[in-house]
mmCIF file of C-alpha atoms in Angstrom:
data_model
loop_
_atom_site.group_PDB
_atom_site.id
_atom_site.type_symbol
_atom_site.label_atom_id
_atom_site.label_comp_id
_atom_site.label_asym_id
_atom_site.label_seq_id
_atom_site.Cartn_x
_atom_site.Cartn_y
_atom_site.Cartn_z
ATOM 1 C CA UNK A 1 -19.572 -7.508 -8.849
ATOM 2 C CA UNK A 2 -20.633 -7.828 -5.070
ATOM 3 C CA UNK A 3 -21.888 -4.849 -3.272
ATOM 4 C CA UNK A 4 -20.045 -3.223 -0.218
ATOM 5 C CA UNK A 5 -21.402 -1.336 2.629
ATOM 6 C CA UNK A 6 -19.324 1.163 4.443
ATOM 7 C CA UNK A 7 -20.015 3.638 7.312
ATOM 8 C CA UNK A 8 -20.320 7.169 5.850
ATOM 9 C CA UNK A 9 -17.856 8.750 8.260
ATOM 10 C CA UNK A 10 -15.353 8.078 10.954
ATOM 11 C CA UNK A 11 -12.985 10.106 13.119
ATOM 12 C CA UNK A 12 -9.462 9.231 14.227
ATOM 13 C CA UNK A 13 -6.647 10.912 16.327
ATOM 14 C CA UNK A 14 -3.388 11.431 14.509
ATOM 15 C CA UNK A 15 -0.969 8.863 15.549
ATOM 16 C CA UNK A 16 -3.610 6.330 16.351
ATOM 17 C CA UNK A 17 -4.589 3.406 14.270
ATOM 18 C CA UNK A 18 -7.722 3.851 11.915
ATOM 19 C CA UNK A 19 -9.706 0.791 11.366
ATOM 20 C CA UNK A 20 -12.106 1.149 8.513
ATOM 21 C CA UNK A 21 -14.816 -1.542 8.143
ATOM 22 C CA UNK A 22 -16.449 -2.921 4.921
ATOM 23 C CA UNK A 23 -19.171 -5.428 4.571
ATOM 24 C CA UNK A 24 -19.400 -7.518 1.548
ATOM 25 C CA UNK A 25 -21.677 -10.260 2.431
ATOM 26 C CA UNK A 26 -22.450 -11.467 -1.164
ATOM 27 C CA UNK A 27 -18.746 -11.882 -2.348
ATOM 28 C CA UNK A 28 -18.020 -14.852 -4.328
ATOM 29 C CA UNK A 29 -14.857 -16.979 -4.056
ATOM 30 C CA UNK A 30 -13.253 -15.402 -6.987
ATOM 31 C CA UNK A 31 -13.756 -11.706 -6.196
ATOM 32 C CA UNK A 32 -11.010 -9.505 -4.837
ATOM 33 C CA UNK A 33 -11.337 -6.950 -2.248
ATOM 34 C CA UNK A 34 -9.812 -3.645 -3.295
ATOM 35 C CA UNK A 35 -9.266 -0.323 -1.113
ATOM 36 C CA UNK A 36 -8.783 3.051 -2.689
ATOM 37 C CA UNK A 37 -8.961 6.445 -1.126
ATOM 38 C CA UNK A 38 -9.507 9.838 -2.829
ATOM 39 C CA UNK A 39 -8.177 13.104 -1.205
ATOM 40 C CA UNK A 40 -10.110 16.274 -2.320
ATOM 41 C CA UNK A 41 -9.214 17.429 -5.875
ATOM 42 C CA UNK A 42 -6.771 14.538 -6.437
ATOM 43 C CA UNK A 43 -7.146 11.376 -8.318
ATOM 44 C CA UNK A 44 -8.034 8.046 -6.583
ATOM 45 C CA UNK A 45 -5.310 6.232 -4.971
ATOM 46 C CA UNK A 46 -4.599 2.548 -4.617
ATOM 47 C CA UNK A 47 -3.987 1.259 -1.252
ATOM 48 C CA UNK A 48 -4.207 -2.365 -1.167
ATOM 49 C CA UNK A 49 -6.095 -5.468 -2.231
ATOM 50 C CA UNK A 50 -6.684 -9.082 -1.442
ATOM 51 C CA UNK A 51 -8.555 -12.359 -2.075
ATOM 52 C CA UNK A 52 -8.715 -14.223 1.213
ATOM 53 C CA UNK A 53 -5.452 -14.013 2.923
ATOM 54 C CA UNK A 54 -4.576 -10.645 5.005
ATOM 55 C CA UNK A 55 -2.225 -8.453 3.322
ATOM 56 C CA UNK A 56 0.159 -5.907 4.249
ATOM 57 C CA UNK A 57 2.030 -3.190 2.432
ATOM 58 C CA UNK A 58 3.938 0.099 3.150
ATOM 59 C CA UNK A 59 0.492 2.162 3.396
ATOM 60 C CA UNK A 60 -1.841 -0.112 5.312
ATOM 61 C CA UNK A 61 -3.024 -3.596 6.211
ATOM 62 C CA UNK A 62 -5.887 -5.492 4.948
ATOM 63 C CA UNK A 63 -7.882 -8.008 7.181
ATOM 64 C CA UNK A 64 -10.354 -10.321 5.608
ATOM 65 C CA UNK A 65 -12.524 -12.501 7.666
ATOM 66 C CA UNK A 66 -12.507 -16.210 7.263
ATOM 67 C CA UNK A 67 -15.886 -16.367 5.558
ATOM 68 C CA UNK A 68 -14.798 -13.274 3.408
ATOM 69 C CA UNK A 69 -18.121 -11.423 4.181
ATOM 70 C CA UNK A 70 -16.435 -8.521 5.609
ATOM 71 C CA UNK A 71 -12.932 -6.605 5.707
ATOM 72 C CA UNK A 72 -10.934 -4.030 7.700
ATOM 73 C CA UNK A 73 -8.375 -1.480 6.307
ATOM 74 C CA UNK A 74 -5.844 -0.439 8.995
ATOM 75 C CA UNK A 75 -3.810 2.504 8.703
ATOM 76 C CA UNK A 76 -1.333 1.734 11.542
ATOM 77 C CA UNK A 77 -0.504 5.471 12.617
ATOM 78 C CA UNK A 78 -2.820 7.861 10.959
ATOM 79 C CA UNK A 79 -1.519 11.356 10.064
ATOM 80 C CA UNK A 80 -3.527 14.413 9.072
ATOM 81 C CA UNK A 81 -2.731 13.520 5.485
ATOM 82 C CA UNK A 82 -4.702 10.444 5.467
ATOM 83 C CA UNK A 83 -8.062 12.433 5.816
ATOM 84 C CA UNK A 84 -9.776 11.393 2.656
ATOM 85 C CA UNK A 85 -12.719 9.311 1.268
ATOM 86 C CA UNK A 86 -11.895 5.431 1.604
ATOM 87 C CA UNK A 87 -13.711 3.088 -0.914
ATOM 88 C CA UNK A 88 -13.917 -0.433 -0.431
ATOM 89 C CA UNK A 89 -14.791 -2.226 -3.716
ATOM 90 C CA UNK A 90 -14.986 -5.891 -4.933
ATOM 91 C CA UNK A 91 -13.797 -6.963 -8.195
ATOM 92 C CA UNK A 92 -14.394 -10.232 -10.401
ATOM 93 C CA UNK A 93 -11.282 -12.153 -11.569
ATOM 94 C CA UNK A 94 -11.057 -12.976 -15.177
ATOM 95 C CA UNK A 95 -12.973 -10.126 -16.241
ATOM 96 C CA UNK A 96 -12.337 -6.619 -17.545
ATOM 97 C CA UNK A 97 -13.040 -5.186 -14.059
ATOM 98 C CA UNK A 98 -14.164 -1.531 -14.307
ATOM 99 C CA UNK A 99 -13.885 0.447 -11.145
ATOM 100 C CA UNK A 100 -17.132 2.037 -9.620
ATOM 101 C CA UNK A 101 -17.006 3.636 -6.346
ATOM 102 C CA UNK A 102 -19.897 3.810 -3.811
ATOM 103 C CA UNK A 103 -20.193 6.558 -1.198
ATOM 104 C CA UNK A 104 -17.215 5.369 0.832
ATOM 105 C CA UNK A 105 -16.132 6.394 4.281
ATOM 106 C CA UNK A 106 -15.000 9.851 4.843
ATOM 107 C CA UNK A 107 -12.017 9.547 7.409
ATOM 108 C CA UNK A 108 -11.402 12.673 9.513
ATOM 109 C CA UNK A 109 -7.863 12.483 10.903
ATOM 110 C CA UNK A 110 -7.634 15.071 13.993
ATOM 111 C CA UNK A 111 -4.924 16.529 16.163
ATOM 112 C CA UNK B 1 8.996 5.910 -10.261
ATOM 113 C CA UNK B 2 6.774 8.552 -12.006
ATOM 114 C CA UNK B 3 3.215 8.064 -11.537
ATOM 115 C CA UNK B 4 0.538 8.576 -14.128
ATOM 116 C CA UNK B 5 0.543 12.081 -15.715
ATOM 117 C CA UNK B 6 -2.342 13.771 -17.267
ATOM 118 C CA UNK B 7 -2.387 16.887 -19.264
ATOM 119 C CA UNK B 8 -3.787 19.657 -19.124
ATOM 120 C CA UNK B 9 -4.643 19.689 -15.458
ATOM 121 C CA UNK B 10 -7.558 22.178 -16.145
ATOM 122 C CA UNK B 11 -9.426 22.963 -19.424
ATOM 123 C CA UNK B 12 -12.341 25.409 -20.219
ATOM 124 C CA UNK B 13 -14.227 24.814 -23.315
ATOM 125 C CA UNK B 14 -17.629 26.004 -24.971
ATOM 126 C CA UNK B 15 -20.344 23.927 -26.032
ATOM 127 C CA UNK B 16 -19.814 22.416 -29.547
ATOM 128 C CA UNK B 17 -16.133 22.528 -29.205
ATOM 129 C CA UNK B 18 -13.906 19.364 -29.189
ATOM 130 C CA UNK B 19 -11.003 18.630 -26.582
ATOM 131 C CA UNK B 20 -8.315 16.007 -26.528
ATOM 132 C CA UNK B 21 -6.838 15.035 -23.175
ATOM 133 C CA UNK B 22 -3.541 13.180 -22.937
ATOM 134 C CA UNK B 23 -2.235 10.401 -20.663
ATOM 135 C CA UNK B 24 1.063 8.920 -19.875
ATOM 136 C CA UNK B 25 0.967 6.008 -17.937
ATOM 137 C CA UNK B 26 3.360 4.508 -15.298
ATOM 138 C CA UNK B 27 6.535 3.234 -17.380
ATOM 139 C CA UNK B 28 6.009 -0.607 -18.072
ATOM 140 C CA UNK B 29 2.257 -0.251 -17.675
ATOM 141 C CA UNK B 30 0.400 -1.359 -20.827
ATOM 142 C CA UNK B 31 -3.166 -0.952 -19.990
ATOM 143 C CA UNK B 32 -4.818 2.468 -19.897
ATOM 144 C CA UNK B 33 -8.190 3.036 -18.697
ATOM 145 C CA UNK B 34 -10.227 6.296 -18.735
ATOM 146 C CA UNK B 35 -13.002 7.281 -16.336
ATOM 147 C CA UNK B 36 -15.452 10.212 -15.919
ATOM 148 C CA UNK B 37 -16.174 11.471 -12.189
ATOM 149 C CA UNK B 38 -18.922 13.816 -11.583
ATOM 150 C CA UNK B 39 -20.655 14.610 -8.186
ATOM 151 C CA UNK B 40 -24.004 13.255 -9.361
ATOM 152 C CA UNK B 41 -22.948 10.141 -11.281
ATOM 153 C CA UNK B 42 -19.631 9.254 -9.312
ATOM 154 C CA UNK B 43 -17.042 7.325 -11.137
ATOM 155 C CA UNK B 44 -17.946 5.852 -14.587
ATOM 156 C CA UNK B 45 -15.879 3.796 -16.940
ATOM 157 C CA UNK B 46 -15.332 5.121 -20.215
ATOM 158 C CA UNK B 47 -12.964 2.802 -21.921
ATOM 159 C CA UNK B 48 -9.538 0.566 -21.695
ATOM 160 C CA UNK B 49 -7.021 0.329 -24.058
ATOM 161 C CA UNK B 50 -4.263 -2.472 -24.019
ATOM 162 C CA UNK B 51 -1.679 -3.002 -26.747
ATOM 163 C CA UNK B 52 -3.140 -0.173 -28.776
ATOM 164 C CA UNK B 53 -6.575 -1.761 -28.829
ATOM 165 C CA UNK B 54 -9.749 -0.690 -27.218
ATOM 166 C CA UNK B 55 -10.712 -3.935 -24.907
ATOM 167 C CA UNK B 56 -13.687 -2.764 -23.147
ATOM 168 C CA UNK B 57 -16.200 0.324 -23.632
ATOM 169 C CA UNK B 58 -18.691 1.890 -21.189
ATOM 170 C CA UNK B 59 -22.094 3.226 -21.697
ATOM 171 C CA UNK B 60 -20.940 6.651 -23.156
ATOM 172 C CA UNK B 61 -22.033 8.198 -26.754
ATOM 173 C CA UNK B 62 -19.779 7.946 -29.756
ATOM 174 C CA UNK B 63 -18.766 11.512 -29.067
ATOM 175 C CA UNK B 64 -16.194 10.119 -26.498
ATOM 176 C CA UNK B 65 -13.141 8.236 -28.142
ATOM 177 C CA UNK B 66 -9.680 7.293 -27.429
ATOM 178 C CA UNK B 67 -6.551 5.722 -28.660
ATOM 179 C CA UNK B 68 -3.423 4.275 -27.422
ATOM 180 C CA UNK B 69 -0.070 4.620 -28.950
ATOM 181 C CA UNK B 70 2.931 2.208 -29.407
ATOM 182 C CA UNK B 71 4.468 3.637 -26.185
ATOM 183 C CA UNK B 72 1.241 3.273 -24.120
ATOM 184 C CA UNK B 73 0.352 6.743 -23.911
ATOM 185 C CA UNK B 74 -3.136 7.413 -24.611
ATOM 186 C CA UNK B 75 -5.315 10.195 -25.688
ATOM 187 C CA UNK B 76 -9.128 10.772 -25.112
ATOM 188 C CA UNK B 77 -11.101 12.999 -27.369
ATOM 189 C CA UNK B 78 -14.717 14.523 -26.949
ATOM 190 C CA UNK B 79 -16.307 16.160 -29.846
ATOM 191 C CA UNK B 80 -19.469 18.358 -29.764
ATOM 192 C CA UNK B 81 -19.042 19.277 -26.229
ATOM 193 C CA UNK B 82 -22.162 19.608 -24.145
ATOM 194 C CA UNK B 83 -22.768 21.386 -20.755
ATOM 195 C CA UNK B 84 -23.139 17.780 -19.153
ATOM 196 C CA UNK B 85 -19.581 16.837 -20.096
ATOM 197 C CA UNK B 86 -18.215 19.026 -17.451
ATOM 198 C CA UNK B 87 -16.277 16.540 -15.099
ATOM 199 C CA UNK B 88 -13.068 15.283 -13.757
ATOM 200 C CA UNK B 89 -11.516 12.901 -16.308
ATOM 201 C CA UNK B 90 -9.269 10.348 -14.723
ATOM 202 C CA UNK B 91 -6.727 8.102 -16.454
ATOM 203 C CA UNK B 92 -5.571 4.972 -14.781
ATOM 204 C CA UNK B 93 -2.891 2.509 -15.657
ATOM 205 C CA UNK B 94 -2.211 -1.074 -14.670
ATOM 206 C CA UNK B 95 0.560 -3.408 -15.744
ATOM 207 C CA UNK B 96 -1.568 -5.790 -17.733
ATOM 208 C CA UNK B 97 -5.038 -5.961 -19.082
ATOM 209 C CA UNK B 98 -7.771 -5.585 -16.643
ATOM 210 C CA UNK B 99 -8.613 -8.823 -15.025
ATOM 211 C CA UNK B 100 -9.824 -8.168 -11.618
ATOM 212 C CA UNK B 101 -6.152 -8.717 -10.181
ATOM 213 C CA UNK B 102 -4.669 -5.646 -11.661
ATOM 214 C CA UNK B 103 -4.507 -2.346 -9.328
ATOM 215 C CA UNK B 104 -5.225 0.655 -11.398
ATOM 216 C CA UNK B 105 -3.057 3.587 -10.415
ATOM 217 C CA UNK B 106 -4.692 6.890 -11.217
ATOM 218 C CA UNK B 107 -3.455 10.072 -12.438
ATOM 219 C CA UNK B 108 -4.888 13.531 -10.949
ATOM 220 C CA UNK B 109 -7.084 14.143 -13.836
ATOM 221 C CA UNK B 110 -8.178 16.804 -16.102
ATOM 222 C CA UNK B 111 -10.888 19.028 -14.899
ATOM 223 C CA UNK B 112 -12.829 20.036 -17.868
ATOM 224 C CA UNK B 113 -15.420 22.905 -17.769
ATOM 225 C CA UNK B 114 -17.829 23.619 -20.486
ATOM 226 C CA UNK B 115 -19.333 27.197 -20.756
#
């Protein structure tokens, strides 16, 4: 699975959009981009995933660049409850893909 | 729709004992995976079960074992507990077997402390 690079921390004001970047320059054509988050003392929470098209669900939007070398997770209206560590992962299709988390981005949402 | 349920949430054991952790997946999900999470090693894959069969196994000693029942519920057993087994044990379920396009949905874990 391709490696990912994320900034270690970010701040966002409550009510504003949080844009979390992820670099995956070695991604291959059949690898999906996944985003999870983990709030302290809870299990990881699946947010969204995509292959090459932009995706949106009730939680967030995922924007993948045309060359697929990077992506951005967008939380449209961040709240204090969105304060968490966000993990960007790349998983290969057709295999038993076991999740591993890097260091992620610690998002702090403030008043 | 109920999420993944893990019991118990907290457990304290002593070295040499054994422990069984339980996981009930999201209704309709047939794949259950187990992970160990520690501050030092991060998230590590233990094994995956699908249709009562172990499909994949991580690099853990044979003291770690699991099983899945016909209703997709799963149990994980750790025998001869060691201090280093202290961790958050997470269960994740997915609709089908892991294939890279299956989101895994996690429970809140069982925090195991070994004294």
